[in-house]
Amino acid sequence: MDLSRLGLAGATLPSAVPAVRIPVGSGQLVAACRIAQEQGAHLVALWTSDGRDRGRGFVVHVALGGAAGLAVLETTLPDLPDARYGDVSAIFPAAGRMQRAAFDLMGVASEADDQRPWAWMASWPIDCFPLRRDFEASPKWGPGQEEYEFVRVEGDGVHEIAVGPVHAGIIEPGHFRFQVVGEKVLRLEERFSYAHKGIEKRFEAMSAADAYRLAGRVSGDSTVAYAWAYAQALEAIAGAGVPPRALWLRALALERERIANHLGDLGAIGNDGGFAFGLAQFSRLREDVVRANREAFGHRFMMDFVAPGGVACDVARECLAAMADEAVRIAGEVATLRAIYDEHDGLQDRFRTCGRVTPELAAQLGLGGLAGRASGQARDLRCDFPSAPWDALAVRKFSAGGGDVAARVAVRFDELVESLRLVRAIADRLPGGEVRAALPETLPAKLGLGYVEGWRGPVLVALETGAGGTIRRCHPHDPSWANWPVIEHAVIGNIVPDFPLINKSFNLSYSGPDL
């Protein structure tokens, strides 16, 4: 993106996709974001780092995506109590929660009006900031008390319904406050961070060579995507290549991760629409897939398969053949089930126009990934930046304009069938050779980026290495950061009983943004 109007230019950044690093004055950050947005850029991530030990103060990083790749805007703030950076959420609304979390964890404040805590829940003193390099993680603090001020709607007949954070199902915690008249939703406000685990701080105590295992556990249903993005960042920093066979095996694992999650979601969405038959059938198919994963990769969900330099182990020829045969069989069953879903009047009545996000609203709010493609935001890293092996597989991109539950279901079906095709193609064309290359023993101190299209959307890992192969800062960024706020808009005007269906049609991660 061209920011020459502000006199800004970037330097190439080690990254899995074309990327530049652009220093921006604190007074120029919002203007730079506005110009980038006018050129079609979207917000990918916002995070902060502590450079005081290097004489830099605190650094705010804003990663923007565009047709040419990534641009990381960086503005430096002094270590002063009243230091502030411009409110990026005025341009990219999804930045609001990222800015609030950045303050809770680093103590770097924006100029936004909403300064409520996001990650802080009285589990550490409010004037302590865990991601500062001088923070002591060992002390034990007694439980505190947090009073979170939800926004309320006033008026005759308006009622408030609180749901969570503990739910009836075996799911992660999330608090939802509905303001309703009758059963019609006027407003929804979400509150998360109940699953905060201190992952970003834990990275700092690990070696860069070993931390891929932690990256793969940020969000358990996306372990392949996160581990691959971390490995990409580390390999970019090291300037190391990956054997072709390893890249193809990574792609095989990533597509099988996509298949398993799409199968599970299609069943769960059908169940929330009152069609338990769909849940039973898709759950059966998903179980077949994860059992085959166990045979081929050593783990049902392929934990620790992707490693820096390649993959942890090869996949046997008979397992490849079995997965190719399985893909043919599942594709046939999925075609039958899709016809049943499409012809079921009761199910379609629940799906159509429910939880609609128009393409215009999706663009304004920065909706991405699968949900974004169902609302006309046709971005897919496998197609937009096709590195090996995607450049040899001719991945097809699917999108829809309806933006409702029906559109999100349709895109899932399309992508599921495409992933089954890719599994067959990879198994048939897998090159020979080694599956892992050694990385250099000495790593330079650099910032590198990994960027992978996971099943839910693009996963970014920003990795900054230090002396001796240590990690100064690692920020893994889930696509759910940008997509969760959109659900607050998607549910407006719908009835309360439709919320579980709308929520499941997005199926965002609770733990992914709770770092």
Coordinates of C-alpha atoms in Angstrom, one line a residue:
M1 CA 0.0 0.0 0.0
D2 CA 1.2 3.5 -0.9
L3 CA 1.7 5.8 2.1
S4 CA 3.9 8.2 0.3
R5 CA 1.4 11.0 0.9
L6 CA 2.6 11.0 4.5
G7 CA 6.3 10.6 3.5
L8 CA 6.3 7.0 4.7
A9 CA 8.2 4.1 3.2
G10 CA 8.8 0.6 4.4
A11 CA 11.6 -2.0 4.6
T12 CA 11.1 -5.7 3.6
L13 CA 10.1 -7.8 6.6
P14 CA 10.9 -11.6 6.8
S15 CA 7.5 -13.1 6.2
A16 CA 5.6 -16.0 4.6
V17 CA 3.9 -13.5 2.3
P18 CA 5.2 -10.2 0.9
A19 CA 5.5 -7.8 3.9
V20 CA 7.0 -4.4 4.7
R21 CA 7.7 -2.7 8.0
I22 CA 6.8 1.0 8.1
P23 CA 7.9 3.3 11.0
V24 CA 5.1 5.8 11.7
G25 CA 5.1 8.8 13.9
S26 CA 2.5 8.7 16.7
G27 CA 0.6 11.6 15.2
Q28 CA 0.6 9.8 11.8
L29 CA -0.8 6.4 12.8
V30 CA -4.5 7.2 12.3
A31 CA -3.9 9.1 9.0
A32 CA -1.8 6.2 7.7
C33 CA -4.6 3.7 8.6
R34 CA -7.2 5.9 6.9
I35 CA -5.1 6.1 3.6
A36 CA -4.6 2.3 3.7
Q37 CA -8.3 1.7 4.2
E38 CA -9.1 4.0 1.2
Q39 CA -6.8 1.8 -0.8
G40 CA -8.7 -1.3 0.2
A41 CA -6.6 -2.5 3.1
H42 CA -8.1 -4.4 6.1
L43 CA -6.9 -4.8 9.7
V44 CA -5.1 -8.1 10.3
A45 CA -3.8 -7.5 13.9
L46 CA -2.8 -5.0 16.5
W47 CA -0.3 -5.7 19.3
T48 CA 2.3 -4.0 21.4
S49 CA 5.9 -4.8 22.5
D50 CA 8.3 -3.5 25.1
G51 CA 11.5 -2.1 23.7
R52 CA 12.5 0.0 26.7
D53 CA 15.6 -2.2 27.3
R54 CA 16.7 -1.2 23.8
G55 CA 16.0 2.5 24.2
R56 CA 12.8 2.4 22.0
G57 CA 10.1 2.8 24.6
F58 CA 6.8 0.9 23.8
V59 CA 6.0 -0.1 20.2
V60 CA 2.5 -0.3 18.7
H61 CA 2.3 -2.7 15.7
V62 CA -0.6 -2.5 13.3
A63 CA -0.6 -5.2 10.6
L64 CA -2.7 -4.3 7.6
G65 CA -3.5 -6.7 4.7
G66 CA -3.9 -5.7 1.1
A67 CA -3.6 -7.0 -2.5
A68 CA 0.2 -6.6 -2.3
G69 CA 0.6 -8.4 1.0
L70 CA 1.1 -7.2 4.6
A71 CA 2.2 -3.8 5.9
V72 CA 3.2 -3.5 9.6
L73 CA 2.9 0.1 10.8
E74 CA 5.0 0.7 13.9
T75 CA 4.8 3.7 16.2
T76 CA 6.9 4.2 19.3
L77 CA 5.7 5.8 22.5
P78 CA 7.8 7.0 25.4
D79 CA 7.5 5.4 28.8
L80 CA 5.4 8.2 30.2
P81 CA 2.0 7.8 32.1
D82 CA 0.2 10.1 29.7
A83 CA 1.6 8.7 26.4
R84 CA -1.2 7.8 24.0
Y85 CA -1.4 6.6 20.4
G86 CA -4.2 7.4 18.0
D87 CA -7.5 5.4 18.1
V88 CA -7.2 2.9 15.2
S89 CA -10.7 1.7 15.9
A90 CA -12.0 4.9 14.4
I91 CA -10.9 3.5 11.1
F92 CA -11.0 -0.3 11.7
P93 CA -13.7 -1.0 14.4
A94 CA -12.2 -4.5 15.1
A95 CA -9.2 -2.8 16.7
G96 CA -11.2 -1.7 19.7
R97 CA -10.8 -4.8 21.7
M98 CA -7.3 -5.3 20.6
Q99 CA -6.4 -1.8 21.9
R100 CA -8.1 -2.5 25.3
A101 CA -6.3 -5.9 25.6
A102 CA -3.0 -4.2 24.7
F103 CA -3.5 -1.8 27.6
D104 CA -4.3 -4.5 30.1
L105 CA -1.3 -6.5 29.2
M106 CA 1.3 -3.9 28.3
G107 CA 0.0 -0.6 29.8
V108 CA 0.1 1.2 26.5
A109 CA -3.1 3.2 26.0
S110 CA -4.9 4.5 22.9
E111 CA -7.0 7.6 22.7
A112 CA -10.2 5.6 22.3
D113 CA -13.3 6.6 24.3
D114 CA -13.8 3.0 25.5
Q115 CA -11.1 2.3 28.1
R116 CA -12.9 -0.6 29.9
P117 CA -10.7 -3.6 30.7
W118 CA -10.7 -6.5 28.3
A119 CA -8.1 -9.1 29.3
W120 CA -7.9 -7.9 32.9
M121 CA -10.3 -9.7 35.3
A122 CA -8.8 -8.8 38.7
S123 CA -6.5 -11.8 38.5
W124 CA -3.4 -9.5 38.8
P125 CA -3.1 -6.0 40.2
I126 CA -4.5 -3.4 37.8
D127 CA -1.3 -1.3 37.8
C128 CA 0.8 -4.3 36.8
F129 CA 1.2 -5.2 33.1
P130 CA 2.2 -8.9 32.4
L131 CA 3.8 -8.4 29.0
R132 CA 6.3 -5.8 30.2
R133 CA 9.8 -7.2 30.2
D134 CA 10.3 -6.3 33.9
F135 CA 7.1 -8.0 35.0
E136 CA 7.6 -10.7 37.7
A137 CA 5.4 -13.6 36.9
S138 CA 6.1 -15.5 40.1
P139 CA 4.2 -13.5 42.9
K140 CA 0.8 -14.8 44.0
W141 CA -2.0 -12.3 44.3
G142 CA -5.2 -12.8 46.2
P143 CA -8.5 -12.6 44.2
G144 CA -9.7 -9.2 43.3
Q145 CA -13.0 -7.8 42.2
E146 CA -14.0 -6.5 38.8
E147 CA -17.1 -4.6 38.0
Y148 CA -17.6 -4.6 34.3
E149 CA -20.0 -1.9 33.0
F150 CA -22.1 -3.4 30.3
V151 CA -24.0 -1.0 28.0
R152 CA -27.8 -1.1 28.6
V153 CA -30.7 0.0 26.5
E154 CA -33.4 1.9 28.3
G155 CA -37.1 2.1 27.4
D156 CA -40.6 0.6 27.9
G157 CA -40.7 -3.2 27.5
V158 CA -36.9 -3.5 27.3
H159 CA -35.4 -6.5 29.3
E160 CA -31.9 -7.7 29.8
I161 CA -31.0 -11.4 29.4
A162 CA -27.6 -12.5 30.7
V163 CA -26.1 -15.7 29.3
G164 CA -22.9 -17.2 30.6
P165 CA -20.1 -17.0 31.2
V166 CA -20.6 -20.7 32.2
H167 CA -22.9 -22.5 29.8
A168 CA -25.0 -25.6 29.8
G169 CA -22.9 -27.3 27.1
I170 CA -19.3 -28.3 27.3
I171 CA -18.0 -25.2 25.7
E172 CA -15.6 -22.4 26.6
P173 CA -16.7 -19.5 28.7
G174 CA -18.2 -16.4 27.2
H175 CA -20.6 -13.8 28.6
F176 CA -23.5 -12.5 26.4
R177 CA -25.8 -9.6 27.5
F178 CA -28.9 -9.3 25.4
Q179 CA -31.2 -6.3 25.5
V180 CA -34.6 -7.4 24.1
V181 CA -38.2 -6.4 23.6
G182 CA -40.2 -9.7 23.8
E183 CA -37.9 -12.1 21.9
K184 CA -36.5 -9.6 19.5
V185 CA -32.9 -8.6 20.1
L186 CA -32.2 -4.8 20.2
R187 CA -28.6 -5.1 21.3
L188 CA -26.0 -7.7 22.2
E189 CA -22.8 -7.1 24.1
E190 CA -20.1 -9.8 24.5
R191 CA -17.5 -10.2 27.3
F192 CA -14.7 -12.7 26.9
S193 CA -11.2 -13.3 28.3
Y194 CA -12.4 -15.9 30.8
A195 CA -10.0 -18.3 29.1
H196 CA -6.9 -16.1 29.5
K197 CA -3.9 -18.4 29.9
G198 CA -0.8 -16.2 29.8
I199 CA 0.3 -17.7 26.5
E200 CA 2.2 -14.6 25.2
K201 CA 4.2 -14.4 28.5
R202 CA 4.9 -18.1 28.4
F203 CA 6.5 -17.7 25.0
E204 CA 9.2 -15.5 26.5
A205 CA 10.5 -18.3 28.7
M206 CA 10.8 -20.8 25.8
S207 CA 13.4 -21.2 23.1
A208 CA 12.4 -20.3 19.6
A209 CA 13.1 -23.8 18.4
D210 CA 10.7 -25.4 20.9
A211 CA 7.8 -22.9 21.1
Y212 CA 6.0 -24.3 18.0
R213 CA 4.4 -26.8 20.4
L214 CA 2.9 -23.9 22.5
A215 CA 1.8 -22.1 19.3
G216 CA -0.1 -25.3 18.3
R217 CA -2.1 -25.1 21.5
V218 CA -3.4 -21.5 21.2
S219 CA -6.7 -22.8 19.8
G220 CA -6.9 -26.5 19.8
D221 CA -9.2 -26.8 16.7
S222 CA -6.6 -24.9 14.7
T223 CA -3.4 -26.6 15.8
V224 CA -2.0 -27.2 12.3
A225 CA -2.7 -23.6 11.2
Y226 CA -1.0 -22.1 14.3
A227 CA 2.0 -24.4 14.3
W228 CA 2.5 -23.8 10.6
A229 CA 2.3 -20.0 11.0
Y230 CA 4.8 -20.1 13.9
A231 CA 7.1 -22.3 11.8
Q232 CA 6.8 -19.9 8.9
A233 CA 7.8 -17.0 11.0
L234 CA 10.8 -18.8 12.5
E235 CA 11.9 -20.1 9.1
A236 CA 11.6 -16.6 7.6
I237 CA 13.8 -15.2 10.4
A238 CA 16.4 -18.0 9.9
G239 CA 16.3 -17.7 6.1
A240 CA 15.7 -21.5 6.0
G241 CA 14.1 -23.5 3.4
V242 CA 11.6 -26.4 3.9
P243 CA 11.8 -29.6 1.9
P244 CA 9.0 -29.9 -0.7
R245 CA 7.6 -33.1 0.7
A246 CA 7.2 -31.4 4.1
L247 CA 5.3 -28.5 2.6
W248 CA 2.9 -30.9 0.9
L249 CA 2.4 -32.9 4.1
R250 CA 1.7 -29.6 6.0
A251 CA -0.9 -28.8 3.4
L252 CA -2.4 -32.3 3.8
A253 CA -2.7 -31.8 7.5
L254 CA -4.2 -28.4 7.2
E255 CA -6.9 -29.6 4.7
R256 CA -7.8 -32.5 7.0
E257 CA -8.1 -30.0 9.9
R258 CA -10.5 -28.0 7.7
I259 CA -12.4 -31.1 6.8
A260 CA -12.9 -32.2 10.4
N261 CA -14.1 -28.8 11.6
H262 CA -16.4 -28.3 8.6
L263 CA -18.0 -31.7 9.2
G264 CA -18.4 -30.9 12.9
D265 CA -19.9 -27.5 12.2
L266 CA -22.4 -28.7 9.6
G267 CA -23.7 -31.2 12.0
A268 CA -23.9 -28.8 14.9
I269 CA -25.6 -26.1 12.8
G270 CA -28.2 -28.7 11.7
N271 CA -28.8 -29.7 15.3
D272 CA -29.3 -26.0 16.3
G273 CA -31.8 -25.8 13.5
G274 CA -33.7 -28.7 15.0
F275 CA -32.4 -31.4 12.7
A276 CA -30.6 -33.9 14.9
F277 CA -30.2 -36.3 12.0
G278 CA -27.6 -34.0 10.5
L279 CA -25.6 -33.9 13.8
A280 CA -25.6 -37.7 13.9
Q281 CA -24.4 -38.2 10.3
F282 CA -21.8 -35.4 10.2
S283 CA -20.4 -36.5 13.7
R284 CA -20.0 -40.0 12.3
L285 CA -18.0 -38.7 9.3
R286 CA -15.9 -36.4 11.5
E287 CA -15.0 -39.3 13.8
D288 CA -13.9 -41.3 10.7
V289 CA -11.6 -38.4 9.7
V290 CA -9.9 -37.9 13.1
R291 CA -9.4 -41.7 13.6
A292 CA -7.6 -41.7 10.3
N293 CA -5.5 -38.8 11.5
R294 CA -4.5 -40.8 14.5
E295 CA -3.2 -43.6 12.2
A296 CA -1.4 -41.2 9.8
F297 CA -0.1 -38.4 12.0
G298 CA 0.0 -40.0 15.5
H299 CA -2.7 -37.7 16.9
R300 CA -6.4 -37.3 16.3
F301 CA -6.0 -33.5 15.9
M302 CA -2.4 -33.7 14.5
M303 CA -0.8 -31.9 17.5
D304 CA 3.0 -31.4 17.1
F305 CA 3.0 -32.7 13.5
V306 CA 4.1 -29.4 12.0
A307 CA 7.6 -28.4 13.3
P308 CA 10.2 -25.8 12.3
G309 CA 12.0 -26.9 9.2
G310 CA 9.2 -29.3 8.1
V311 CA 7.2 -31.9 9.8
A312 CA 7.8 -34.2 12.8
C313 CA 7.4 -37.5 10.8
D314 CA 6.7 -38.9 7.4
V315 CA 3.3 -40.4 6.5
A316 CA 3.2 -44.0 5.4
R317 CA 2.2 -44.8 1.8
E318 CA -0.7 -47.0 3.0
C319 CA -2.1 -44.1 5.1
L320 CA -2.0 -41.8 2.1
A321 CA -3.9 -44.3 0.0
A322 CA -6.4 -44.8 2.8
M323 CA -7.0 -41.0 3.1
A324 CA -7.5 -40.7 -0.6
D325 CA -10.1 -43.5 -0.6
E326 CA -11.8 -42.0 2.5
A327 CA -12.0 -38.6 0.7
V328 CA -13.9 -40.2 -2.2
R329 CA -16.3 -41.9 0.1
I330 CA -16.9 -38.9 2.3
A331 CA -17.4 -36.6 -0.7
G332 CA -20.2 -38.9 -1.9
E333 CA -21.9 -38.9 1.5
V334 CA -21.6 -35.1 1.8
A335 CA -23.3 -34.7 -1.5
T336 CA -26.2 -36.7 -0.3
L337 CA -26.4 -34.8 3.0
R338 CA -26.2 -31.5 1.2
A339 CA -29.2 -32.4 -0.9
I340 CA -31.1 -33.3 2.3
Y341 CA -30.2 -30.0 3.9
D342 CA -31.1 -28.0 0.8
E343 CA -34.5 -29.7 0.4
H344 CA -35.5 -29.6 4.1
D345 CA -38.0 -26.8 4.3
G346 CA -37.9 -26.5 8.1
L347 CA -34.1 -26.2 8.1
Q348 CA -34.0 -23.7 5.3
D349 CA -36.6 -21.6 7.0
R350 CA -34.3 -21.4 10.0
F351 CA -31.2 -20.7 7.9
R352 CA -32.4 -18.1 5.4
T353 CA -32.2 -14.4 6.4
C354 CA -31.1 -15.5 9.9
G355 CA -28.1 -13.6 11.3
R356 CA -27.5 -11.7 8.1
V357 CA -24.3 -9.6 7.6
T358 CA -24.5 -7.6 4.4
P359 CA -21.3 -7.3 2.2
E360 CA -21.3 -3.6 3.0
L361 CA -21.4 -4.2 6.8
A362 CA -18.9 -7.0 6.5
A363 CA -16.4 -4.7 4.7
Q364 CA -16.9 -1.9 7.2
L365 CA -16.4 -4.2 10.3
G366 CA -13.5 -6.2 8.8
L367 CA -15.3 -9.6 8.7
G368 CA -12.8 -12.2 7.4
G369 CA -12.2 -15.9 6.9
L370 CA -15.1 -18.3 6.1
A371 CA -17.7 -15.9 7.6
G372 CA -16.3 -13.1 5.5
R373 CA -16.4 -15.1 2.3
A374 CA -20.1 -15.8 3.0
S375 CA -20.6 -12.0 3.1
G376 CA -18.9 -11.2 -0.1
Q377 CA -15.3 -10.7 1.3
A378 CA -13.5 -13.1 -1.1
R379 CA -10.1 -13.4 0.6
D380 CA -8.2 -16.7 0.9
L381 CA -4.5 -16.8 1.4
R382 CA -4.2 -20.1 -0.4
C383 CA -5.5 -18.4 -3.5
D384 CA -4.3 -14.8 -3.0
F385 CA -0.7 -15.6 -2.1
P386 CA -0.2 -19.2 -3.5
S387 CA 3.1 -20.4 -2.2
A388 CA 4.1 -24.1 -2.4
P389 CA 2.2 -26.4 -2.6
W390 CA -0.9 -24.2 -3.2
D391 CA 0.5 -22.8 -6.4
A392 CA 0.5 -26.4 -7.9
L393 CA -2.9 -27.4 -6.6
A394 CA -5.1 -24.6 -8.2
V395 CA -7.2 -24.1 -5.0
R396 CA -10.7 -22.8 -5.7
K397 CA -12.0 -19.9 -3.7
F398 CA -15.7 -19.9 -2.7
S399 CA -17.8 -17.0 -1.6
A400 CA -21.5 -15.9 -1.3
G401 CA -23.3 -12.6 -0.9
G402 CA -26.2 -13.6 1.3
G403 CA -24.3 -13.2 4.6
D404 CA -26.9 -15.3 6.5
V405 CA -26.7 -18.7 8.1
A406 CA -27.7 -20.3 4.8
A407 CA -24.7 -18.6 3.1
R408 CA -22.3 -19.7 5.8
V409 CA -23.5 -23.2 5.5
A410 CA -23.2 -23.1 1.7
V411 CA -19.6 -21.9 1.8
R412 CA -18.8 -24.6 4.3
F413 CA -20.2 -27.3 2.0
D414 CA -18.2 -25.9 -0.9
E415 CA -15.0 -25.6 1.0
L416 CA -15.4 -29.1 2.4
V417 CA -15.8 -30.6 -1.0
E418 CA -12.7 -28.7 -2.2
S419 CA -10.6 -29.8 0.7
L420 CA -11.6 -33.5 0.0
R421 CA -10.4 -32.9 -3.6
L422 CA -7.1 -31.4 -2.3
V423 CA -6.5 -34.4 0.0
R424 CA -6.8 -36.7 -3.0
A425 CA -4.5 -34.5 -5.1
I426 CA -1.9 -34.2 -2.4
A427 CA -1.9 -38.0 -1.8
D428 CA -1.6 -38.6 -5.5
R429 CA 1.2 -36.0 -6.3
L430 CA 3.2 -36.0 -3.0
P431 CA 6.9 -35.5 -3.9
G432 CA 9.6 -37.6 -2.4
G433 CA 12.5 -36.6 -0.3
E434 CA 13.2 -35.5 3.2
V435 CA 10.5 -34.2 5.6
R436 CA 12.6 -31.9 7.8
A437 CA 15.6 -29.6 7.4
A438 CA 17.7 -28.4 10.2
L439 CA 17.5 -24.7 11.1
P440 CA 20.7 -22.7 11.8
E441 CA 22.0 -23.0 15.4
T442 CA 22.3 -19.2 15.6
L443 CA 19.3 -17.1 14.8
P444 CA 19.4 -13.4 14.1
A445 CA 17.4 -11.0 16.4
K446 CA 14.5 -10.1 14.0
L447 CA 10.8 -9.8 13.7
G448 CA 9.3 -12.3 11.3
L449 CA 5.7 -13.1 10.3
G450 CA 3.9 -16.3 9.6
Y451 CA 0.5 -16.1 7.8
V452 CA -1.7 -19.2 7.2
E453 CA -5.3 -19.6 6.0
G454 CA -6.8 -21.8 8.7
W455 CA -10.2 -23.3 8.5
R456 CA -11.8 -20.4 10.4
G457 CA -9.7 -17.7 8.7
P458 CA -6.2 -16.3 8.5
V459 CA -3.9 -17.0 11.4
L460 CA -1.0 -14.6 11.9
V461 CA 2.0 -15.2 14.1
A462 CA 4.4 -12.3 14.8
L463 CA 7.6 -13.6 16.2
E464 CA 10.5 -11.5 17.5
T465 CA 13.6 -13.4 18.4
G466 CA 16.3 -12.3 20.8
A467 CA 19.9 -13.2 21.5
G468 CA 20.8 -16.9 21.7
G469 CA 17.6 -18.2 20.1
T470 CA 15.3 -16.7 22.7
I471 CA 11.9 -15.2 22.2
R472 CA 11.5 -11.5 23.0
R473 CA 7.9 -11.3 21.8
C474 CA 5.4 -13.7 20.1
H475 CA 1.9 -12.6 19.2
P476 CA -0.3 -15.3 17.7
H477 CA -3.4 -13.7 16.3
D478 CA -6.7 -15.5 15.7
P479 CA -9.3 -14.4 13.1
S480 CA -11.9 -14.5 15.8
W481 CA -10.6 -11.1 17.1
A482 CA -12.2 -9.4 14.1
N483 CA -15.2 -11.6 13.7
W484 CA -16.6 -11.7 17.3
P485 CA -17.8 -8.1 17.2
V486 CA -19.7 -8.8 14.0
I487 CA -22.0 -11.3 15.8
E488 CA -23.2 -8.4 17.9
H489 CA -24.5 -6.8 14.7
A490 CA -25.6 -10.1 13.0
V491 CA -28.1 -10.9 15.9
I492 CA -29.9 -7.5 15.9
G493 CA -33.5 -7.9 14.9
N494 CA -33.4 -11.7 15.2
I495 CA -35.2 -13.5 18.1
V496 CA -33.3 -14.8 21.1
P497 CA -33.8 -18.5 20.3
D498 CA -31.9 -18.0 17.0
F499 CA -28.7 -16.8 18.7
P500 CA -27.3 -20.3 19.2
L501 CA -27.8 -21.0 15.5
I502 CA -26.2 -17.7 14.5
N503 CA -23.3 -18.2 16.9
K504 CA -22.6 -21.7 15.7
S505 CA -22.8 -20.6 12.0
F506 CA -19.7 -18.4 12.8
N507 CA -18.2 -20.9 15.3
L508 CA -15.5 -18.5 16.5
S509 CA -12.8 -19.3 19.0
Y510 CA -13.1 -18.3 22.6
S511 CA -9.5 -19.2 23.6
G512 CA -7.8 -18.0 20.4
P513 CA -8.0 -14.3 21.4
D514 CA -7.6 -15.0 25.1
L515 CA -3.8 -15.0 25.2

